[in-house]
PDB file of C-alpha atoms in Angstrom:
ATOM      1  CA  MET A 209      54.699 -19.115  -3.293  1.00  0.00           C
ATOM      2  CA  SER A 210      56.271 -20.292   0.356  1.00  0.00           C
ATOM      3  CA  PRO A 211      59.204 -18.124   1.638  1.00  0.00           C
ATOM      4  CA  TRP A 212      61.730 -20.425   1.144  1.00  0.00           C
ATOM      5  CA  GLU A 213      60.431 -20.647  -2.789  1.00  0.00           C
ATOM      6  CA  ALA A 214      60.867 -17.142  -2.852  1.00  0.00           C
ATOM      7  CA  VAL A 215      64.563 -17.123  -1.366  1.00  0.00           C
ATOM      8  CA  ALA A 216      65.373 -20.298  -3.847  1.00  0.00           C
ATOM      9  CA  ILE A 217      63.784 -18.221  -6.780  1.00  0.00           C
ATOM     10  CA  CYS A 218      65.681 -14.980  -5.835  1.00  0.00           C
ATOM     11  CA  ALA A 219      69.533 -17.091  -5.387  1.00  0.00           C
ATOM     12  CA  ALA A 220      68.676 -18.154  -9.000  1.00  0.00           C
ATOM     13  CA  GLY A 221      68.186 -15.020 -10.036  1.00  0.00           C
ATOM     14  CA  VAL A 222      71.638 -13.731  -8.850  1.00  0.00           C
ATOM     15  CA  ALA A 223      73.313 -16.312  -9.960  1.00  0.00           C
ATOM     16  CA  ALA A 224      71.592 -16.131 -13.348  1.00  0.00           C
ATOM     17  CA  GLY A 225      72.319 -12.524 -13.615  1.00  0.00           C
ATOM     18  CA  ALA A 226      76.053 -12.991 -13.053  1.00  0.00           C
ATOM     19  CA  ILE A 227      75.979 -15.605 -15.637  1.00  0.00           C
ATOM     20  CA  ASN A 228      74.390 -13.659 -17.898  1.00  0.00           C
ATOM     21  CA  ALA A 229      76.895 -10.998 -17.293  1.00  0.00           C
ATOM     22  CA  VAL A 230      79.730 -13.275 -18.322  1.00  0.00           C
ATOM     23  CA  VAL A 231      78.721 -14.727 -21.276  1.00  0.00           C
ATOM     24  CA  GLY A 232      75.283 -16.111 -20.937  1.00  0.00           C
ATOM     25  CA  SER A 233      72.902 -19.100 -19.934  1.00  0.00           C
ATOM     26  CA  GLY A 234      71.433 -17.762 -16.981  1.00  0.00           C
ATOM     27  CA  SER A 235      68.109 -19.397 -17.760  1.00  0.00           C
ATOM     28  CA  LEU A 236      69.498 -22.497 -17.232  1.00  0.00           C
ATOM     29  CA  ILE A 237      69.544 -21.550 -13.621  1.00  0.00           C
ATOM     30  CA  THR A 238      66.018 -19.269 -13.201  1.00  0.00           C
ATOM     31  CA  PHE A 239      63.592 -21.499 -15.651  1.00  0.00           C
ATOM     32  CA  PRO A 240      64.519 -25.041 -13.778  1.00  0.00           C
ATOM     33  CA  THR A 241      64.022 -23.512 -10.501  1.00  0.00           C
ATOM     34  CA  LEU A 242      60.729 -21.423 -11.809  1.00  0.00           C
ATOM     35  CA  VAL A 243      59.414 -25.355 -12.821  1.00  0.00           C
ATOM     36  CA  ALA A 244      60.781 -27.032  -9.964  1.00  0.00           C
ATOM     37  CA  VAL A 245      58.666 -25.048  -7.730  1.00  0.00           C
ATOM     38  CA  GLY A 246      55.152 -25.110  -9.777  1.00  0.00           C
ATOM     39  CA  VAL A 247      55.070 -22.850 -12.499  1.00  0.00           C
ATOM     40  CA  ASP A 248      53.423 -24.085 -15.341  1.00  0.00           C
ATOM     41  CA  PRO A 249      56.767 -24.376 -18.046  1.00  0.00           C
ATOM     42  CA  VAL A 250      55.330 -21.556 -20.439  1.00  0.00           C
ATOM     43  CA  THR A 251      54.646 -19.527 -17.553  1.00  0.00           C
ATOM     44  CA  ALA A 252      57.819 -19.847 -15.849  1.00  0.00           C
ATOM     45  CA  ASN A 253      60.322 -19.016 -19.255  1.00  0.00           C
ATOM     46  CA  VAL A 254      57.748 -16.019 -20.092  1.00  0.00           C
ATOM     47  CA  SER A 255      58.344 -15.031 -16.162  1.00  0.00           C
ATOM     48  CA  ASN A 256      61.947 -15.570 -16.580  1.00  0.00           C
ATOM     49  CA  ASN A 257      62.171 -13.842 -19.708  1.00  0.00           C
ATOM     50  CA  ILE A 258      60.588 -10.600 -17.425  1.00  0.00           C
ATOM     51  CA  GLY A 259      62.501 -10.966 -14.513  1.00  0.00           C
ATOM     52  CA  LEU A 260      66.430 -10.964 -16.565  1.00  0.00           C
ATOM     53  CA  VAL A 261      65.985  -7.832 -17.698  1.00  0.00           C
ATOM     54  CA  PRO A 262      66.976  -5.610 -14.543  1.00  0.00           C
ATOM     55  CA  GLY A 263      69.869  -8.059 -14.664  1.00  0.00           C
ATOM     56  CA  SER A 264      70.605  -7.779 -17.912  1.00  0.00           C
ATOM     57  CA  PHE A 265      70.667  -3.569 -17.643  1.00  0.00           C
ATOM     58  CA  THR A 266      73.404  -3.824 -14.864  1.00  0.00           C
ATOM     59  CA  GLY A 267      75.203  -6.497 -16.790  1.00  0.00           C
ATOM     60  CA  ALA A 268      75.323  -4.020 -19.572  1.00  0.00           C
ATOM     61  CA  TYR A 269      75.961  -1.054 -17.886  1.00  0.00           C
ATOM     62  CA  GLY A 270      78.850  -2.754 -16.077  1.00  0.00           C
ATOM     63  CA  TYR A 271      80.652  -3.186 -19.144  1.00  0.00           C
ATOM     64  CA  ARG A 272      79.995   0.457 -20.360  1.00  0.00           C
ATOM     65  CA  ALA A 273      84.097   1.377 -20.313  1.00  0.00           C
ATOM     66  CA  GLU A 274      84.442  -1.304 -23.040  1.00  0.00           C
ATOM     67  CA  LEU A 275      81.209  -0.354 -25.197  1.00  0.00           C
ATOM     68  CA  LYS A 276      83.141   3.291 -25.664  1.00  0.00           C
ATOM     69  CA  GLY A 277      82.348   3.661 -29.766  1.00  0.00           C
ATOM     70  CA  GLN A 278      80.321   0.866 -30.169  1.00  0.00           C
ATOM     71  CA  ARG A 279      77.346   3.107 -29.891  1.00  0.00           C
ATOM     72  CA  ASP A 280      76.071   2.984 -33.939  1.00  0.00           C
ATOM     73  CA  ARG A 281      77.408  -0.362 -34.234  1.00  0.00           C
ATOM     74  CA  LEU A 282      74.526  -1.308 -31.980  1.00  0.00           C
ATOM     75  CA  VAL A 283      71.864   0.680 -33.108  1.00  0.00           C
ATOM     76  CA  LYS A 284      72.249  -1.067 -36.612  1.00  0.00           C
ATOM     77  CA  LEU A 285      72.308  -4.784 -35.191  1.00  0.00           C
ATOM     78  CA  GLY A 286      70.372  -3.476 -32.006  1.00  0.00           C
ATOM     79  CA  THR A 287      67.160  -3.423 -34.682  1.00  0.00           C
ATOM     80  CA  GLY A 288      68.043  -7.212 -35.605  1.00  0.00           C
ATOM     81  CA  SER A 289      68.121  -8.453 -32.162  1.00  0.00           C
ATOM     82  CA  ALA A 290      64.673  -6.504 -31.113  1.00  0.00           C
ATOM     83  CA  LEU A 291      62.613  -8.141 -34.501  1.00  0.00           C
ATOM     84  CA  GLY A 292      63.869 -11.241 -33.704  1.00  0.00           C
ATOM     85  CA  SER A 293      62.955 -11.178 -30.533  1.00  0.00           C
ATOM     86  CA  LEU A 294      59.818 -10.606 -31.283  1.00  0.00           C
ATOM     87  CA  LEU A 295      59.741 -13.507 -33.820  1.00  0.00           C
ATOM     88  CA  GLY A 296      60.932 -15.520 -31.100  1.00  0.00           C
ATOM     89  CA  GLY A 297      58.548 -14.706 -28.603  1.00  0.00           C
ATOM     90  CA  LEU A 298      55.598 -15.416 -30.746  1.00  0.00           C
ATOM     91  CA  LEU A 299      56.720 -18.571 -31.871  1.00  0.00           C
ATOM     92  CA  LEU A 300      56.761 -19.361 -28.062  1.00  0.00           C
ATOM     93  CA  LEU A 301      53.527 -18.656 -28.045  1.00  0.00           C
ATOM     94  CA  ILE A 302      52.238 -20.725 -30.990  1.00  0.00           C
ATOM     95  CA  LEU A 303      54.390 -23.564 -31.590  1.00  0.00           C
ATOM     96  CA  ASP A 304      55.042 -26.532 -29.907  1.00  0.00           C
ATOM     97  CA  PRO A 305      57.327 -26.371 -27.062  1.00  0.00           C
ATOM     98  CA  ASP A 306      59.407 -28.900 -29.033  1.00  0.00           C
ATOM     99  CA  VAL A 307      60.505 -27.706 -32.216  1.00  0.00           C
ATOM    100  CA  PHE A 308      63.645 -25.960 -30.921  1.00  0.00           C
ATOM    101  CA  GLN A 309      64.563 -29.047 -28.591  1.00  0.00           C
ATOM    102  CA  ILE A 310      66.409 -30.302 -31.661  1.00  0.00           C
ATOM    103  CA  VAL A 311      68.096 -27.409 -33.101  1.00  0.00           C
ATOM    104  CA  VAL A 312      69.101 -25.462 -29.819  1.00  0.00           C
ATOM    105  CA  PRO A 313      72.134 -27.652 -28.927  1.00  0.00           C
ATOM    106  CA  VAL A 314      73.151 -27.674 -32.170  1.00  0.00           C
ATOM    107  CA  LEU A 315      73.605 -24.071 -32.601  1.00  0.00           C
ATOM    108  CA  ILE A 316      75.263 -23.811 -28.888  1.00  0.00           C
ATOM    109  CA  ALA A 317      77.966 -26.115 -30.311  1.00  0.00           C
ATOM    110  CA  ILE A 318      78.360 -24.339 -33.207  1.00  0.00           C
ATOM    111  CA  ALA A 319      78.681 -21.171 -30.721  1.00  0.00           C
ATOM    112  CA  CYS A 320      81.170 -22.503 -28.682  1.00  0.00           C
ATOM    113  CA  VAL A 321      83.573 -23.675 -31.677  1.00  0.00           C
ATOM    114  CA  LEU A 322      83.173 -19.992 -32.996  1.00  0.00           C
ATOM    115  CA  VAL A 323      84.581 -18.333 -29.565  1.00  0.00           C
ATOM    116  CA  VAL A 324      87.620 -21.575 -29.548  1.00  0.00           C
ATOM    117  CA  LEU A 325      88.702 -20.209 -33.302  1.00  0.00           C
ATOM    118  CA  GLN A 326      88.219 -16.823 -32.600  1.00  0.00           C
ATOM    119  CA  PRO A 327      91.306 -15.718 -32.435  1.00  0.00           C
ATOM    120  CA  ARG A 328      92.131 -17.339 -35.520  1.00  0.00           C
ATOM    121  CA  LEU A 329      89.066 -16.544 -37.593  1.00  0.00           C
ATOM    122  CA  ASN A 330      90.013 -13.095 -36.836  1.00  0.00           C
ATOM    123  CA  GLY A 331      93.140 -13.352 -38.229  1.00  0.00           C
ATOM    124  CA  TRP A 332      92.231 -15.240 -40.980  1.00  0.00           C
ATOM    125  CA  LEU A 333      89.107 -12.393 -41.780  1.00  0.00           C
ATOM    126  CA  ALA A 334      90.812  -9.592 -40.886  1.00  0.00           C
ATOM    127  CA  ALA A 335      93.828 -10.381 -43.908  1.00  0.00           C
ATOM    128  CA  ARG A 336      90.029 -10.635 -46.024  1.00  0.00           C
ATOM    129  CA  ARG A 337      88.339  -7.604 -44.972  1.00  0.00           C
ATOM    130  CA  GLU A 338      90.425  -4.423 -44.969  1.00  0.00           C
ATOM    131  CA  HIS A 339      87.208  -2.351 -46.581  1.00  0.00           C
ATOM    132  CA  ALA A 340      84.751  -4.841 -44.404  1.00  0.00           C
ATOM    133  CA  HIS A 341      82.293  -3.495 -42.805  1.00  0.00           C
ATOM    134  CA  PRO A 342      82.538  -2.543 -38.904  1.00  0.00           C
ATOM    135  CA  ASP A 343      79.239  -3.815 -38.214  1.00  0.00           C
ATOM    136  CA  GLY A 344      80.218  -7.190 -40.042  1.00  0.00           C
ATOM    137  CA  GLY A 345      78.020  -6.588 -42.676  1.00  0.00           C
ATOM    138  CA  PRO A 346      74.421  -8.026 -44.020  1.00  0.00           C
ATOM    139  CA  LEU A 347      75.346 -11.878 -42.449  1.00  0.00           C
ATOM    140  CA  MET A 348      76.386 -10.369 -39.049  1.00  0.00           C
ATOM    141  CA  TRP A 349      73.395  -8.637 -39.137  1.00  0.00           C
ATOM    142  CA  LEU A 350      71.255 -11.941 -40.273  1.00  0.00           C
ATOM    143  CA  GLY A 351      73.122 -13.580 -37.459  1.00  0.00           C
ATOM    144  CA  VAL A 352      72.535 -11.128 -34.796  1.00  0.00           C
ATOM    145  CA  PHE A 353      68.790 -11.366 -35.892  1.00  0.00           C
ATOM    146  CA  GLY A 354      68.979 -15.897 -35.593  1.00  0.00           C
ATOM    147  CA  ALA A 355      70.367 -15.147 -31.938  1.00  0.00           C
ATOM    148  CA  GLY A 356      67.497 -12.693 -31.364  1.00  0.00           C
ATOM    149  CA  VAL A 357      64.865 -15.059 -32.723  1.00  0.00           C
ATOM    150  CA  TYR A 358      66.394 -18.045 -30.214  1.00  0.00           C
ATOM    151  CA  GLY A 359      66.340 -15.292 -27.710  1.00  0.00           C
ATOM    152  CA  GLY A 360      63.111 -14.076 -27.518  1.00  0.00           C
ATOM    153  CA  TYR A 361      61.813 -18.045 -27.461  1.00  0.00           C
ATOM    154  CA  PHE A 362      63.731 -19.173 -24.280  1.00  0.00           C
ATOM    155  CA  GLY A 363      66.893 -17.332 -24.454  1.00  0.00           C
ATOM    156  CA  ALA A 364      69.463 -19.710 -22.093  1.00  0.00           C
ATOM    157  CA  ALA A 365      72.484 -19.873 -23.753  1.00  0.00           C
ATOM    158  CA  GLN A 366      72.014 -17.034 -26.715  1.00  0.00           C
ATOM    159  CA  GLY A 367      74.833 -14.844 -24.771  1.00  0.00           C
ATOM    160  CA  VAL A 368      77.423 -17.852 -26.577  1.00  0.00           C
ATOM    161  CA  LEU A 369      75.722 -17.380 -29.886  1.00  0.00           C
ATOM    162  CA  LEU A 370      76.295 -13.315 -29.409  1.00  0.00           C
ATOM    163  CA  ILE A 371      79.857 -14.259 -28.682  1.00  0.00           C
ATOM    164  CA  GLY A 372      80.222 -16.693 -31.258  1.00  0.00           C
ATOM    165  CA  LEU A 373      78.740 -13.851 -33.870  1.00  0.00           C
ATOM    166  CA  LEU A 374      80.690 -11.094 -32.718  1.00  0.00           C
ATOM    167  CA  GLY A 375      84.044 -12.471 -31.676  1.00  0.00           C
ATOM    168  CA  ALA A 376      83.742 -14.576 -35.302  1.00  0.00           C
ATOM    169  CA  PHE A 377      82.328 -11.123 -37.728  1.00  0.00           C
ATOM    170  CA  LEU A 378      84.180  -7.881 -35.632  1.00  0.00           C
ATOM    171  CA  THR A 379      87.995  -7.539 -35.003  1.00  0.00           C
ATOM    172  CA  GLU A 380      87.095  -6.672 -31.794  1.00  0.00           C
ATOM    173  CA  ASP A 381      89.113  -8.053 -28.252  1.00  0.00           C
ATOM    174  CA  LEU A 382      86.838 -10.822 -25.701  1.00  0.00           C
ATOM    175  CA  GLN A 383      86.335  -7.738 -23.568  1.00  0.00           C
ATOM    176  CA  ARG A 384      84.128  -5.402 -25.892  1.00  0.00           C
ATOM    177  CA  VAL A 385      82.796  -8.476 -27.502  1.00  0.00           C
ATOM    178  CA  ASN A 386      81.299  -9.245 -24.438  1.00  0.00           C
ATOM    179  CA  ALA A 387      80.066  -5.756 -23.956  1.00  0.00           C
ATOM    180  CA  ALA A 388      78.379  -5.440 -26.922  1.00  0.00           C
ATOM    181  CA  LYS A 389      77.174  -8.992 -26.752  1.00  0.00           C
ATOM    182  CA  ASN A 390      75.053  -7.763 -23.149  1.00  0.00           C
ATOM    183  CA  VAL A 391      73.595  -4.887 -24.861  1.00  0.00           C
ATOM    184  CA  LEU A 392      72.204  -6.771 -27.239  1.00  0.00           C
ATOM    185  CA  SER A 393      71.231  -9.479 -24.948  1.00  0.00           C
ATOM    186  CA  LEU A 394      69.372  -6.445 -22.747  1.00  0.00           C
ATOM    187  CA  ILE A 395      67.736  -5.422 -26.491  1.00  0.00           C
ATOM    188  CA  VAL A 396      66.255  -8.685 -26.814  1.00  0.00           C
ATOM    189  CA  ASN A 397      64.935  -9.517 -22.910  1.00  0.00           C
ATOM    190  CA  ALA A 398      63.381  -6.652 -23.153  1.00  0.00           C
ATOM    191  CA  THR A 399      61.639  -6.407 -26.347  1.00  0.00           C
ATOM    192  CA  ALA A 400      60.448  -9.999 -25.570  1.00  0.00           C
ATOM    193  CA  ALA A 401      59.415  -8.743 -21.616  1.00  0.00           C
ATOM    194  CA  VAL A 402      56.967  -5.858 -23.142  1.00  0.00           C
ATOM    195  CA  LEU A 403      55.287  -8.692 -25.992  1.00  0.00           C
ATOM    196  CA  PHE A 404      55.240 -10.894 -22.350  1.00  0.00           C
ATOM    197  CA  THR A 405      53.893  -8.464 -20.436  1.00  0.00           C
ATOM    198  CA  LEU A 406      51.009  -7.783 -23.206  1.00  0.00           C
ATOM    199  CA  ILE A 407      49.637 -11.351 -24.080  1.00  0.00           C
ATOM    200  CA  ALA A 408      51.383 -14.014 -22.504  1.00  0.00           C
ATOM    201  CA  PRO A 409      50.525 -15.916 -18.806  1.00  0.00           C
ATOM    202  CA  VAL A 410      52.960 -13.890 -16.686  1.00  0.00           C
ATOM    203  CA  ASP A 411      53.666 -14.775 -12.396  1.00  0.00           C
ATOM    204  CA  TRP A 412      54.733 -11.816 -11.244  1.00  0.00           C
ATOM    205  CA  TRP A 413      55.824 -12.716  -7.885  1.00  0.00           C
ATOM    206  CA  ALA A 414      58.311 -15.559  -9.748  1.00  0.00           C
ATOM    207  CA  VAL A 415      59.079 -11.878 -12.074  1.00  0.00           C
ATOM    208  CA  LEU A 416      59.771  -9.928  -8.952  1.00  0.00           C
ATOM    209  CA  MET A 417      62.001 -12.530  -7.025  1.00  0.00           C
ATOM    210  CA  VAL A 418      64.164 -13.602 -10.130  1.00  0.00           C
ATOM    211  CA  ALA A 419      64.339  -9.480 -11.131  1.00  0.00           C
ATOM    212  CA  LEU A 420      65.688  -8.454  -7.635  1.00  0.00           C
ATOM    213  CA  GLY A 421      68.328 -11.513  -7.445  1.00  0.00           C
ATOM    214  CA  ALA A 422      69.354 -10.799 -11.351  1.00  0.00           C
ATOM    215  CA  THR A 423      69.951  -7.124 -10.441  1.00  0.00           C
ATOM    216  CA  LEU A 424      72.477  -7.846  -7.813  1.00  0.00           C
ATOM    217  CA  GLY A 425      74.289 -10.929 -10.202  1.00  0.00           C
ATOM    218  CA  GLY A 426      74.007  -8.554 -12.543  1.00  0.00           C
ATOM    219  CA  PHE A 427      76.606  -5.656 -11.360  1.00  0.00           C
ATOM    220  CA  LEU A 428      78.466  -8.446  -9.439  1.00  0.00           C
ATOM    221  CA  GLY A 429      79.196 -10.499 -12.842  1.00  0.00           C
ATOM    222  CA  ALA A 430      80.123  -7.408 -14.587  1.00  0.00           C
ATOM    223  CA  LYS A 431      82.865  -6.938 -11.710  1.00  0.00           C
ATOM    224  CA  VAL A 432      84.375 -10.019 -12.068  1.00  0.00           C
ATOM    225  CA  GLY A 433      84.067 -10.530 -15.940  1.00  0.00           C
ATOM    226  CA  ARG A 434      85.599  -7.394 -17.034  1.00  0.00           C
ATOM    227  CA  LYS A 435      88.430  -8.399 -15.010  1.00  0.00           C
ATOM    228  CA  LEU A 436      89.010 -12.211 -16.379  1.00  0.00           C
ATOM    229  CA  PRO A 437      92.029 -12.721 -19.138  1.00  0.00           C
ATOM    230  CA  ALA A 438      90.920 -13.351 -22.378  1.00  0.00           C
ATOM    231  CA  PRO A 439      91.648 -17.119 -22.615  1.00  0.00           C
ATOM    232  CA  VAL A 440      90.376 -17.786 -19.167  1.00  0.00           C
ATOM    233  CA  LEU A 441      87.030 -15.947 -20.328  1.00  0.00           C
ATOM    234  CA  ARG A 442      86.786 -17.799 -23.600  1.00  0.00           C
ATOM    235  CA  ALA A 443      87.677 -21.042 -21.311  1.00  0.00           C
ATOM    236  CA  PHE A 444      84.355 -20.208 -19.294  1.00  0.00           C
ATOM    237  CA  ILE A 445      82.227 -19.577 -22.102  1.00  0.00           C
ATOM    238  CA  VAL A 446      82.792 -23.074 -23.579  1.00  0.00           C
ATOM    239  CA  CYS A 447      82.179 -24.707 -20.000  1.00  0.00           C
ATOM    240  CA  VAL A 448      79.099 -23.023 -19.822  1.00  0.00           C
ATOM    241  CA  GLY A 449      78.115 -23.830 -23.532  1.00  0.00           C
ATOM    242  CA  ILE A 450      78.677 -27.463 -22.858  1.00  0.00           C
ATOM    243  CA  VAL A 451      76.309 -27.406 -19.676  1.00  0.00           C
ATOM    244  CA  ALA A 452      73.985 -25.574 -21.707  1.00  0.00           C
ATOM    245  CA  ILE A 453      73.671 -28.327 -24.238  1.00  0.00           C
ATOM    246  CA  ILE A 454      73.628 -31.342 -21.770  1.00  0.00           C
ATOM    247  CA  LYS A 455      71.066 -29.744 -19.566  1.00  0.00           C
ATOM    248  CA  LEU A 456      68.882 -29.551 -23.069  1.00  0.00           C
ATOM    249  CA  VAL A 457      69.242 -32.659 -24.295  1.00  0.00           C
ATOM    250  CA  TYR A 458      69.188 -34.699 -20.902  1.00  0.00           C
ATOM    251  CA  GLY A 459      67.075 -32.327 -19.157  1.00  0.00           C
TER     252      GLY A 459
END
């Protein structure tokens, strides 16, 4: 890895960490960068996942004020994220890489629709769930598990999926939903990182460069994201989701 390649990867890490803190899809920056400098795609995917973990942590920490009162919910949903991530990571190592390419754009599109409709969905659901579970119930857990499978497999735009799910099922404002998303994304990335470290090919120089950039990016992204009004944040989420679909479909 040349010095210029290392700088490019680190810069991509900064951008990815910031985007992940605000919404997700940071992997759409770092993964192509790693492939562009010559890292094998599977190794790039694995190394990217591990490298983004510190950025996920700083992004979640930056939203600590919005996380108050959500501990029990996140412990329960976090089990779904962890189990899903393990399954997704195993699928990455044993399945044909083309398997999810057909499904993933559809999932992201559905998530974007959920984000746009979140205010109306919240009102409609609130009128019908006076006795609903505060964690969203079994369907919410299954949805988080599914997002964990996707996140463990690739991870780009898992934040969009999680925000769409959490926003539709929970009676919380968008900033608290985003804070919960950051914690669940951290659990997914950290779980997959442990698995990949043990049994997958890893480029540790790539991991280091991504991690250095993502750590700073996660901190900066959280500072900016917490100040965005809900409509602006929602519009940004949808834009990132659309870009994610275009990149995944047309490469």
